[in-house]
Structures are given as C-alpha cells and as structure tokens.
Amino acid sequence: MKRTLAIIACLLLNGALFGQDKGAADKKLKAGQYFSALQIYKQLHTNAPDDTELNFNLGVCYYNLKDYAKSEEHFLKSSSQVSLELFRYKAGIAHATMKFKKAINFYNAYKLIAGNKDLTNDQINQEIEKVKFAEQAITLSRNVLIQNFTEVNTENLQSCPHIVADESSLIYCSASTSGKLDANGEPQALIFAVDHKENSWQQPKILLDGVNVEGNNHVAGLSTDGQTMFIERDGDIYQSKMGIDGWDTPVKLGENINSKYNESGVTITLDDKVMYFVSDRPGGFGGKDIYKVLRLPNGEWSKALNLGPIINTPYDEEAPFIHSDRMTLYFSSKGHQNMGGYDVFRSVLEDRVWSSPENLKYPVNTVDDDLYYSLIASGKVAYVAGHRDDGKGSSDIYRIVLKDEFQQYHVLNAVVKGKDIPIAAKITLIDDATKKVHGIYKSNVKTGKFIMLIDPEKSYSIVVEADNYTSHSSKLNFDVNKEETLEYKLDAK
C-alpha cells in the first residue's frame, strides 16, 4: 500500500513539475524566446516523445531558429488538433526551402480552412505573392558572387555587418562564443570587430571599453569612415566615437531619436547632416518604420520625420544604409514586392522625393531574411546577413561582389600630422562646382589617418582644422591611378 502511494505521489509530482516547466516554456515561446524555450521543450520531450503539443511547439522553435529540417520532423508528429497552424508553418517551410508549388498549396489550404480566422486572407495572399515573385526571381539571377565570410562565421548567430568604406574593417554582432546567456536564457549578443591588413583578414576581436555590457549589444550603424558607431540596447540607440585608446563609452542619443518605444537600425550621411533610423513608435504606417532627423545649426538633431508611404509599408522596415552619395538609401523590408522575409531594397532621392523601392533581386535577396546590407565606397562590394544553404548557423555574414555595378566612388587615404605627430582633426571636403560640403571626416586620434570618398570626375577643395593648430586650405590634388597616402601637416599656433 505504502509503495503504491509513493508511486502515485511521484507521478503527481512529476506531472506537476512537467506542468510548471511546460508553462515556463510556453511563456518563453509566446515572448519569442525560441532558444531558451527549445531547451525546456527538449527536456520534456525525452519523457514524452509522442506528445503532439510538445512536438508542435518544438517545430515552432526550430522554425524560428531556421532549422527547417528539424522543424518539419516535429510537425509531422503533431496531431490534426493543430492542423490549421500546421498548414501555415508547412507553407513557410516549403517557401524557405524553395518548394514553391508546395508552399502555394499549403497557403491555399490554410485559406480554405481558416476563412477569416487568425491571419486574414489579405495576409495569406501577400505570402502567396511572395512565393510567386520568388519563383520568378530565381530565374533572373544577377551577375554577382556570393561568398560566405568564413573569417567570422561560426555555428553561433552572426548578424548586423557594418563595413568601413575602404573595406579596412568590419563591425558585426555574434552570439557569445562562451555560451553566455542573457536574462531571458537567450544567447547573449556581443559586438566584434575584424580588421583587414596586408591583404588578409585578422582574427575577430570582441570590443571592450564599455561597448559590450551585460545583456544584449547590437551594432545598429557605423559612419562611413568607421569612426562613429551606433549601438542598440534595450530598444534605445547609443553613440560611441573612436578615441585614443579605443571606443569611447557609448552615450544615449536624445529624445528626438529615442522614445519609449523601440529604436534600432541607424545610418548617417557622409556630411554628418542627416540620420536615418528605425522605430516602431505610433503614427507610422505599420510595424517598424524608417525615420530621419536633420542636424540643426546648434549641432542638435531635429524632431523625427517619417519617410512616408513610398518607403514604409504596413509591414516592418529595418536596417537602413545611406550610401556615400547621400541620395541612395538601402533598407530591408517585409513589404513591397519581395521574395520572403526581409528583402533588401534601393531607393534614390530625386527632387526631395524617394523613388519607388527597387528589389535588389536574387541572389542578393533570398526567400529568407536578408538584413543589414552595407556597401563599400566603390559600390562593387557589399556585406549582408542572412540564412543560406551554405551557412554555418541560423544567420551568417556574406560578402557580395557586385559584378554588375559600376564604380561609384574612389577612396583616398590621408593623414594629418603636427610636427610629425599624428593629430585629431576635422576635415571638410567641398565640391568646387556646387560649393557645397561633399563630406566631413575626422582623423583617427591615434594615427591621424582618415579616408575621403571622391568622384574622380569632380574637383574638390579641402579644409583641415584642429584645436591649437593653424588650419589648412587647398585644392585637393589626387591621382586615382596611384596608391598613395596624402599628408597634411599643421603648424601649432
């Protein structure tokens, strides 16, 4: 009798613990914490391998972590009780694995059964249009070379690539290689840098000096010269500048940019006068939108302006990148005409109006998420993060050689010195034809080095200024056929 009671007590206790663990996992699943939810579900699954709800939830976790094979494996073990949702997920898996006809069949089956429940027919129809567009897009492949950036990619997630204009350094995010988790049990995101020296990429280094703190750290943007970095923490944007001993302690941007809602991707023009950023604040066109702020005469930022319905859609926009010409905006969107997930688009500012966004097409874009497209000055090489067949993890960084793009800008290397000692200076480049500022640069406080981006067909004037030194003004003399470093010497006052 006592043995029977003990067995019953153990069963009741195990059932209670199962319920508690499942409740915790369900809560994480609902919050989008798929990695930590997966760890709990996997433990529960060892004792209940045929539990249909557990298998379904495992399928959802693997789906969102981009492991479509395991996702499909667990969905197959789910019962008809969740068949409606299964149609949507199976359609998504078929879409992500480029089985387009199968995807359309699943979406149509979902519409037939669901009616107006859950997702509306308009949303399903949009997914069907994405599948059709993807099927067509892969037949019109661009002349580009896609390279897995193996120097940084691991089995952990790599994302948010930001390249310096001369391709001398890349700043990016990676899940902690130590296995460290954040407060929610998800892999902690950290910011890394990798430099290109002597024709090869060096070992990636984790950034210190207050750049990475407890919790998640995402690089949201990088200035053209790589001297200013923007960091997203807990939905707010911070700014850090390169100092003598590395990156300065990040400073939170003001209320005209940050709000009580979530801000993320950032990009700033070459002349330091316009900043674009992403926010999900109310008053937009739906989801996350791209906004801009203007530099005021007092150095502060203006109030934020939404870029409007040409750029923003009822869906999410993310990861803006303004090219060195200050007129070409690249961004990722779940809206517009795309292949699936986030696609990268290009829009050009003409007479203060943005052109209709152009999809960068396959294979720059894929059926999965393509985010943080970042170009070097010439326009011939780009970096992007996403999930592709040759990837090591759920998101890898890729280098794209754009063979079908023309040379846009030439990079000039230069250095500022005072009595042979490198100094920090502000460099202003002026277009001789328009008399407008073409670019504003800052020399590295440690090396005195800086880069300038020029159109080889134009002429420029240069002004170099530094505290406690006399300024320098002259015509910019350069030869694009020579590899040289221009040198500017300033005299002490």
Coordinates of C-alpha atoms in Angstrom, one line a residue:
M1 CA 0.0 0.0 0.0
K2 CA 2.8 2.4 1.0
R3 CA 4.7 1.6 -2.2
T4 CA 1.5 2.3 -4.3
L5 CA 1.0 5.6 -2.5
A6 CA 4.7 6.5 -3.1
I7 CA 4.4 5.7 -6.8
I8 CA 1.2 7.8 -7.1
A9 CA 2.9 10.7 -5.2
C10 CA 5.9 10.5 -7.6
L11 CA 3.6 10.5 -10.6
L12 CA 1.7 13.5 -9.3
L13 CA 4.9 15.3 -8.5
N14 CA 6.4 14.6 -12.0
G15 CA 3.1 15.8 -13.5
A16 CA 3.2 19.0 -11.5
L17 CA 6.8 19.6 -12.5
F18 CA 6.0 18.8 -16.1
G19 CA 3.2 21.4 -16.0
Q20 CA 5.5 24.0 -14.4
D21 CA 8.3 23.5 -16.9
K22 CA 5.8 23.5 -19.8
G23 CA 4.2 26.7 -18.5
A24 CA 7.6 28.4 -18.4
A25 CA 8.5 27.1 -21.9
D26 CA 5.1 28.3 -23.3
K27 CA 5.7 31.7 -21.8
K28 CA 9.1 32.0 -23.5
L29 CA 7.6 30.7 -26.7
K30 CA 5.0 33.4 -26.7
A31 CA 7.7 36.1 -25.9
G32 CA 9.7 34.9 -29.0
Q33 CA 12.5 33.5 -26.8
Y34 CA 12.8 30.4 -29.0
F35 CA 16.3 29.3 -28.0
S36 CA 15.5 29.1 -24.2
A37 CA 12.0 27.7 -24.9
L38 CA 13.6 25.0 -27.0
Q39 CA 15.9 23.9 -24.2
I40 CA 13.0 23.2 -21.9
Y41 CA 10.8 21.5 -24.6
K42 CA 13.7 19.2 -25.5
Q43 CA 14.0 18.1 -21.9
L44 CA 10.3 17.5 -21.6
H45 CA 10.3 15.7 -25.0
T46 CA 12.7 13.0 -23.7
N47 CA 9.9 11.8 -21.4
A48 CA 7.0 12.4 -23.7
P49 CA 8.3 11.9 -27.3
D50 CA 4.8 11.3 -28.7
D51 CA 3.2 14.4 -27.1
T52 CA 1.6 16.2 -30.0
E53 CA 1.6 19.6 -28.5
L54 CA 5.2 19.3 -27.4
N55 CA 6.2 18.3 -30.9
F56 CA 4.3 21.2 -32.4
N57 CA 6.0 23.7 -30.0
L58 CA 9.4 22.1 -30.8
G59 CA 8.5 22.6 -34.5
V60 CA 7.7 26.3 -33.9
C61 CA 11.0 26.8 -32.1
Y62 CA 13.1 25.1 -34.8
Y63 CA 11.2 27.0 -37.5
N64 CA 12.1 30.4 -36.0
L65 CA 15.7 29.3 -35.4
K66 CA 15.9 28.5 -39.1
D67 CA 16.4 24.7 -38.7
Y68 CA 13.7 23.7 -41.2
A69 CA 14.5 20.0 -41.3
K70 CA 14.0 19.5 -37.6
S71 CA 11.0 21.8 -37.6
E72 CA 9.3 19.6 -40.3
E73 CA 10.3 16.5 -38.4
H74 CA 8.4 17.6 -35.3
F75 CA 5.5 19.0 -37.2
L76 CA 5.0 15.5 -38.7
K77 CA 4.4 14.2 -35.2
S78 CA 1.7 16.8 -34.4
S79 CA -1.9 15.8 -34.4
S80 CA -4.8 17.2 -36.5
Q81 CA -5.8 19.2 -33.5
V82 CA -3.3 21.9 -34.6
S83 CA -3.6 21.2 -38.4
L84 CA -4.7 24.7 -39.2
E85 CA -1.5 26.2 -37.8
L86 CA 0.4 23.4 -39.3
F87 CA -0.7 24.4 -42.8
R88 CA 0.8 27.9 -42.2
Y89 CA 4.1 26.6 -40.9
K90 CA 4.4 23.9 -43.6
A91 CA 3.8 26.6 -46.2
G92 CA 6.5 28.6 -44.6
I93 CA 8.9 25.7 -44.6
A94 CA 8.2 24.9 -48.2
H95 CA 8.7 28.6 -49.1
A96 CA 12.0 28.8 -47.2
T97 CA 13.3 25.6 -48.9
M98 CA 12.2 26.9 -52.3
K99 CA 9.4 24.3 -52.9
F100 CA 7.2 27.0 -54.3
K101 CA 4.2 25.0 -55.6
K102 CA 4.0 23.1 -52.4
A103 CA 4.1 26.4 -50.5
I104 CA 1.2 27.8 -52.5
N105 CA -0.9 24.6 -52.0
F106 CA -0.4 24.8 -48.2
Y107 CA -1.3 28.5 -48.2
N108 CA -4.4 27.9 -50.2
A109 CA -5.4 25.0 -47.9
Y110 CA -5.0 27.4 -44.9
K111 CA -7.2 29.9 -46.5
L112 CA -9.9 27.3 -47.3
I113 CA -10.0 26.0 -43.7
A114 CA -9.4 29.2 -41.8
G115 CA -11.7 31.6 -43.5
N116 CA -11.2 34.9 -41.7
K117 CA -9.6 33.4 -38.6
D118 CA -6.2 34.3 -37.3
L119 CA -4.3 35.6 -40.4
T120 CA -6.6 37.4 -42.8
N121 CA -6.9 36.3 -46.4
D122 CA -5.0 39.5 -47.4
Q123 CA -2.0 38.4 -45.3
I124 CA -2.1 34.9 -46.8
N125 CA -2.5 36.4 -50.3
Q126 CA 0.6 38.5 -49.7
E127 CA 2.6 35.4 -48.8
I128 CA 1.4 33.7 -51.9
E129 CA 2.5 36.7 -54.0
K130 CA 5.9 36.5 -52.3
V131 CA 6.2 32.8 -53.3
K132 CA 5.2 33.6 -56.9
F133 CA 7.7 36.5 -57.0
A134 CA 10.5 34.3 -55.6
E135 CA 9.8 31.6 -58.2
Q136 CA 10.2 34.1 -60.9
A137 CA 13.1 36.0 -59.4
I138 CA 15.4 32.9 -59.2
T139 CA 15.2 32.6 -63.0
L140 CA 16.5 36.1 -63.4
S141 CA 19.7 35.8 -61.4
R142 CA 22.0 38.8 -61.1
N143 CA 25.7 38.7 -62.0
V144 CA 27.1 38.7 -58.5
L145 CA 29.5 36.5 -56.5
I146 CA 28.2 35.4 -53.0
Q147 CA 30.9 34.4 -50.5
N148 CA 30.3 33.1 -47.1
F149 CA 32.5 35.3 -44.9
T150 CA 34.1 32.3 -43.2
E151 CA 36.6 34.5 -41.3
V152 CA 33.9 35.4 -38.8
N153 CA 31.1 32.9 -39.2
T154 CA 30.6 30.2 -36.6
E155 CA 27.7 27.9 -35.6
N156 CA 26.5 30.7 -33.5
L157 CA 24.4 33.5 -35.0
Q158 CA 26.3 36.3 -36.8
S159 CA 24.5 39.4 -37.8
C160 CA 24.5 43.2 -38.3
P161 CA 27.5 43.6 -40.5
H162 CA 28.8 47.2 -41.0
I163 CA 31.7 47.7 -43.3
V164 CA 34.1 50.7 -43.4
A165 CA 34.0 52.5 -46.8
D166 CA 37.5 51.3 -47.7
E167 CA 36.8 47.7 -46.5
S168 CA 39.5 48.0 -43.9
S169 CA 37.3 46.9 -41.0
L170 CA 34.0 45.2 -40.3
I171 CA 32.0 45.6 -37.2
Y172 CA 29.3 42.9 -36.5
C173 CA 27.3 41.1 -33.9
S174 CA 27.7 37.5 -32.8
A175 CA 26.1 35.3 -30.2
S176 CA 28.5 34.8 -27.3
T177 CA 31.1 32.1 -28.1
S178 CA 31.4 31.3 -24.4
G179 CA 27.8 30.2 -24.3
K180 CA 26.8 33.0 -22.0
L181 CA 23.0 33.7 -21.9
D182 CA 21.1 36.8 -21.3
A183 CA 18.5 37.3 -18.6
N184 CA 15.9 35.5 -20.7
G185 CA 18.1 32.5 -21.3
E186 CA 18.8 33.5 -24.9
P187 CA 22.4 33.6 -26.3
Q188 CA 24.0 37.0 -25.4
A189 CA 24.7 39.2 -28.4
L190 CA 28.1 40.8 -28.4
I191 CA 29.8 43.3 -30.8
F192 CA 33.0 42.2 -32.6
A193 CA 35.5 43.9 -35.0
V194 CA 37.7 42.3 -37.6
D195 CA 40.4 44.2 -39.5
H196 CA 41.8 43.7 -43.0
K197 CA 45.5 44.1 -43.1
E198 CA 48.2 43.1 -45.6
N199 CA 45.6 41.5 -47.9
S200 CA 44.1 39.2 -45.3
W201 CA 41.5 39.4 -42.5
Q202 CA 42.8 39.2 -39.0
Q203 CA 41.3 37.4 -36.0
P204 CA 37.9 38.8 -34.9
K205 CA 38.1 40.7 -31.6
I206 CA 35.4 41.4 -29.1
L207 CA 35.0 45.1 -28.4
L208 CA 35.6 46.3 -24.9
D209 CA 35.7 49.7 -23.3
G210 CA 32.0 49.8 -22.4
V211 CA 30.8 48.9 -25.9
N212 CA 29.7 45.5 -24.7
V213 CA 27.7 45.4 -21.4
E214 CA 25.6 42.9 -19.6
G215 CA 22.6 41.9 -21.7
N216 CA 22.4 42.2 -25.5
N217 CA 24.5 44.5 -27.6
H218 CA 23.8 45.2 -31.2
V219 CA 25.7 47.4 -33.6
A220 CA 23.0 49.5 -35.2
G221 CA 25.1 51.5 -37.5
L222 CA 28.5 52.8 -38.5
S223 CA 29.7 56.1 -40.0
T224 CA 31.3 55.9 -43.5
D225 CA 34.8 56.3 -42.1
G226 CA 34.3 53.9 -39.3
Q227 CA 35.0 56.5 -36.6
T228 CA 31.4 56.6 -35.1
M229 CA 29.4 53.6 -34.1
F230 CA 25.8 53.3 -33.1
I231 CA 24.7 50.7 -30.6
E232 CA 21.2 49.4 -29.8
R233 CA 20.5 48.4 -26.2
D234 CA 17.0 47.6 -24.9
G235 CA 15.3 49.5 -27.8
D236 CA 17.4 52.6 -27.4
I237 CA 20.3 54.0 -29.6
Y238 CA 23.7 54.9 -28.2
Q239 CA 26.6 56.5 -29.9
S240 CA 30.3 55.8 -29.4
K241 CA 33.3 57.6 -31.1
M242 CA 36.8 56.2 -31.7
G243 CA 39.2 57.6 -29.2
I244 CA 42.9 57.3 -28.5
D245 CA 42.6 54.0 -26.6
G246 CA 39.7 52.6 -28.5
W247 CA 35.9 53.2 -28.5
D248 CA 34.6 55.9 -26.0
T249 CA 31.9 54.9 -23.6
P250 CA 28.6 54.9 -25.6
V251 CA 26.3 57.8 -24.9
K252 CA 22.5 57.5 -25.3
L253 CA 21.0 59.7 -28.0
G254 CA 18.4 62.4 -27.2
E255 CA 14.6 62.3 -27.1
N256 CA 14.2 63.4 -30.7
I257 CA 15.6 59.9 -31.7
N258 CA 15.0 57.7 -28.7
S259 CA 11.4 57.2 -27.5
K260 CA 9.6 55.0 -25.0
Y261 CA 9.1 52.6 -28.0
N262 CA 11.8 50.6 -29.8
E263 CA 14.5 52.1 -32.0
S264 CA 17.1 50.1 -33.9
G265 CA 19.0 50.4 -37.2
V266 CA 20.8 53.7 -37.8
T267 CA 22.7 55.3 -40.8
I268 CA 24.2 58.7 -41.1
T269 CA 25.2 60.7 -44.3
L270 CA 28.7 61.4 -45.3
D271 CA 28.4 65.1 -44.4
D272 CA 27.0 64.2 -40.9
K273 CA 23.8 66.2 -41.5
V274 CA 21.1 63.6 -41.9
M275 CA 20.5 60.5 -39.8
Y276 CA 18.0 57.7 -40.6
F277 CA 16.8 55.3 -38.0
V278 CA 14.1 52.7 -37.4
S279 CA 11.3 52.9 -34.8
D280 CA 8.0 51.2 -34.0
R281 CA 6.6 54.3 -32.4
P282 CA 2.9 55.1 -33.1
G283 CA 1.9 57.3 -36.0
G284 CA 3.8 55.3 -38.6
F285 CA 2.5 53.2 -41.5
G286 CA 2.6 49.9 -39.5
G287 CA 5.2 47.8 -37.8
K288 CA 8.6 49.3 -37.8
D289 CA 9.2 52.4 -40.0
I290 CA 12.2 54.4 -41.1
Y291 CA 12.5 58.0 -39.8
K292 CA 15.0 60.8 -40.4
V293 CA 16.4 63.7 -38.3
L294 CA 18.3 66.7 -39.5
R295 CA 21.4 68.3 -37.9
L296 CA 20.4 71.8 -36.7
P297 CA 22.7 74.8 -36.7
N298 CA 23.3 74.3 -32.9
G299 CA 24.5 70.8 -33.5
E300 CA 21.4 69.1 -32.1
W301 CA 19.1 66.8 -34.0
S302 CA 15.7 67.9 -35.3
K303 CA 12.4 66.2 -34.5
A304 CA 12.0 62.9 -36.3
L305 CA 10.2 62.8 -39.6
N306 CA 8.7 59.6 -41.1
L307 CA 10.0 58.9 -44.6
G308 CA 6.4 58.3 -45.8
P309 CA 4.5 55.6 -47.6
I310 CA 6.9 55.3 -50.6
I311 CA 9.5 53.7 -48.3
N312 CA 7.4 52.5 -45.3
T313 CA 4.7 49.8 -45.6
P314 CA 2.1 48.3 -43.2
Y315 CA 4.9 45.7 -42.5
D316 CA 8.3 46.0 -41.0
E317 CA 11.2 48.1 -42.4
E318 CA 14.7 47.7 -40.9
A319 CA 18.4 48.2 -41.3
P320 CA 18.7 51.5 -43.4
F321 CA 22.0 52.2 -45.1
I322 CA 22.6 55.6 -46.8
H323 CA 25.3 55.4 -49.5
S324 CA 28.2 57.9 -49.7
D325 CA 26.3 59.8 -52.4
R326 CA 23.7 60.8 -49.7
M327 CA 20.9 60.1 -52.1
T328 CA 20.8 56.3 -52.4
L329 CA 19.1 54.5 -49.5
Y330 CA 19.3 50.8 -49.0
F331 CA 17.0 49.1 -46.5
S332 CA 15.3 45.8 -45.6
S333 CA 11.6 45.3 -45.7
K334 CA 8.9 42.7 -45.3
G335 CA 6.7 44.7 -47.5
H336 CA 6.9 45.9 -51.1
Q337 CA 7.4 43.1 -53.7
N338 CA 9.7 40.6 -52.1
M339 CA 10.8 37.0 -52.1
G340 CA 10.1 36.3 -48.5
G341 CA 11.0 37.5 -45.0
Y342 CA 13.1 40.7 -45.2
D343 CA 14.4 41.7 -48.7
V344 CA 16.9 44.5 -49.4
F345 CA 15.6 47.4 -51.5
R346 CA 17.1 50.5 -53.0
S347 CA 15.5 53.9 -53.4
V348 CA 17.0 57.2 -54.7
L349 CA 16.2 60.7 -53.5
E350 CA 15.4 62.9 -56.5
D351 CA 14.0 66.4 -56.1
R352 CA 13.2 65.6 -52.4
V353 CA 11.1 62.6 -53.4
W354 CA 12.1 59.0 -52.9
S355 CA 11.9 56.7 -55.9
S356 CA 9.8 53.6 -55.8
P357 CA 11.9 51.0 -53.9
E358 CA 13.7 48.6 -56.2
N359 CA 14.2 45.0 -55.1
L360 CA 17.9 44.0 -55.3
K361 CA 16.8 40.7 -56.7
Y362 CA 18.2 37.1 -56.4
P363 CA 20.8 36.0 -55.3
V364 CA 21.4 39.2 -53.2
N365 CA 17.9 38.6 -51.8
T366 CA 16.7 35.1 -50.8
V367 CA 13.5 33.6 -49.6
D368 CA 14.7 34.1 -46.0
D369 CA 15.6 37.3 -44.1
D370 CA 18.3 39.5 -45.7
L371 CA 19.4 42.3 -43.4
Y372 CA 22.0 45.0 -42.8
Y373 CA 23.1 45.4 -46.4
S374 CA 26.3 47.5 -46.2
L375 CA 28.3 48.8 -49.2
I376 CA 31.9 49.9 -49.6
A377 CA 32.5 53.3 -51.3
S378 CA 33.1 51.9 -54.8
G379 CA 29.7 50.2 -54.8
K380 CA 31.4 47.0 -56.0
V381 CA 31.3 45.0 -52.8
A382 CA 28.5 44.6 -50.2
Y383 CA 28.0 42.7 -46.9
V384 CA 24.7 41.3 -45.7
A385 CA 23.5 38.9 -43.0
G386 CA 21.1 36.1 -43.6
H387 CA 20.3 32.4 -43.7
R388 CA 21.6 30.5 -46.8
D389 CA 22.2 26.8 -47.7
D390 CA 25.9 27.0 -47.1
G391 CA 25.6 28.8 -43.7
K392 CA 27.1 27.6 -40.5
G393 CA 24.4 28.8 -38.2
S394 CA 20.9 30.4 -38.3
S395 CA 22.4 33.6 -39.6
D396 CA 25.8 34.1 -41.3
I397 CA 27.5 37.2 -42.8
Y398 CA 28.1 37.2 -46.6
R399 CA 30.4 39.2 -48.8
I400 CA 28.9 40.0 -52.2
V401 CA 30.9 41.0 -55.2
L402 CA 28.6 43.1 -57.4
K403 CA 29.9 42.4 -60.9
D404 CA 27.0 44.2 -62.5
E405 CA 27.5 47.5 -60.6
F406 CA 29.6 50.4 -61.9
Q407 CA 32.4 52.1 -59.8
Q408 CA 30.7 54.8 -57.8
Y409 CA 33.3 56.4 -55.5
H410 CA 37.1 56.3 -55.2
V411 CA 38.7 56.1 -51.7
L412 CA 41.6 58.4 -50.9
N413 CA 43.8 57.6 -47.9
A414 CA 45.2 60.6 -46.0
V415 CA 46.9 61.5 -42.7
V416 CA 47.1 64.7 -40.6
K417 CA 50.3 65.5 -38.6
G418 CA 51.6 68.2 -36.4
K419 CA 55.4 68.2 -36.3
D420 CA 55.3 64.5 -37.4
I421 CA 52.9 63.6 -34.6
P422 CA 49.5 62.3 -35.7
I423 CA 46.7 64.6 -34.5
A424 CA 42.9 64.5 -34.4
A425 CA 41.4 66.9 -37.0
K426 CA 38.2 67.8 -38.7
I427 CA 38.4 67.6 -42.5
T428 CA 35.8 69.3 -44.7
L429 CA 35.7 68.4 -48.4
I430 CA 33.9 70.9 -50.7
D431 CA 32.6 70.3 -54.2
D432 CA 34.2 73.1 -56.3
A433 CA 31.3 73.1 -58.8
T434 CA 28.4 73.4 -56.3
K435 CA 30.4 75.0 -53.4
K436 CA 28.5 72.6 -51.1
V437 CA 30.0 70.3 -48.5
H438 CA 30.7 66.9 -50.0
G439 CA 31.9 65.2 -46.9
I440 CA 33.0 65.8 -43.3
Y441 CA 35.7 63.5 -41.9
K442 CA 37.6 63.1 -38.7
S443 CA 41.1 61.8 -38.5
N444 CA 41.9 59.0 -36.1
V445 CA 43.2 60.5 -32.8
K446 CA 45.8 57.8 -32.5
T447 CA 47.1 57.6 -36.1
G448 CA 46.0 60.8 -37.7
K449 CA 44.6 58.7 -40.6
F450 CA 41.3 59.2 -42.4
I451 CA 39.7 58.3 -45.7
M452 CA 37.9 60.5 -48.2
L453 CA 35.4 59.5 -50.8
I454 CA 35.5 61.3 -54.1
D455 CA 34.1 61.2 -57.5
P456 CA 37.1 61.0 -59.9
E457 CA 35.3 63.2 -62.4
K458 CA 35.0 66.2 -60.0
S459 CA 37.3 68.7 -58.3
Y460 CA 37.4 69.5 -54.6
S461 CA 38.8 71.9 -52.0
I462 CA 39.9 70.7 -48.6
V463 CA 39.9 72.4 -45.2
V464 CA 41.8 70.7 -42.3
E465 CA 41.1 72.1 -38.8
A466 CA 42.4 71.0 -35.4
D467 CA 42.4 72.6 -31.9
N468 CA 45.6 74.6 -31.2
Y469 CA 46.8 74.3 -34.8
T470 CA 46.5 76.7 -37.7
S471 CA 44.0 75.4 -40.3
H472 CA 45.0 74.3 -43.8
S473 CA 43.0 75.1 -47.0
S474 CA 43.9 74.0 -50.5
K475 CA 42.7 72.3 -53.7
L476 CA 42.5 68.5 -53.4
N477 CA 45.2 67.0 -55.6
F478 CA 44.9 63.3 -56.3
D479 CA 45.7 60.7 -58.9
V480 CA 43.2 57.8 -58.9
N481 CA 45.7 55.6 -60.7
K482 CA 48.2 55.8 -57.8
E483 CA 48.1 54.1 -54.4
E484 CA 49.2 56.9 -52.2
T485 CA 48.5 58.4 -48.8
L486 CA 48.0 62.2 -48.9
E487 CA 49.7 64.0 -46.0
Y488 CA 48.6 67.3 -44.4
K489 CA 50.9 69.0 -41.9
L490 CA 49.5 71.6 -39.5
D491 CA 51.6 74.2 -37.6
A492 CA 51.0 74.8 -33.9
K493 CA 49.5 78.1 -33.0

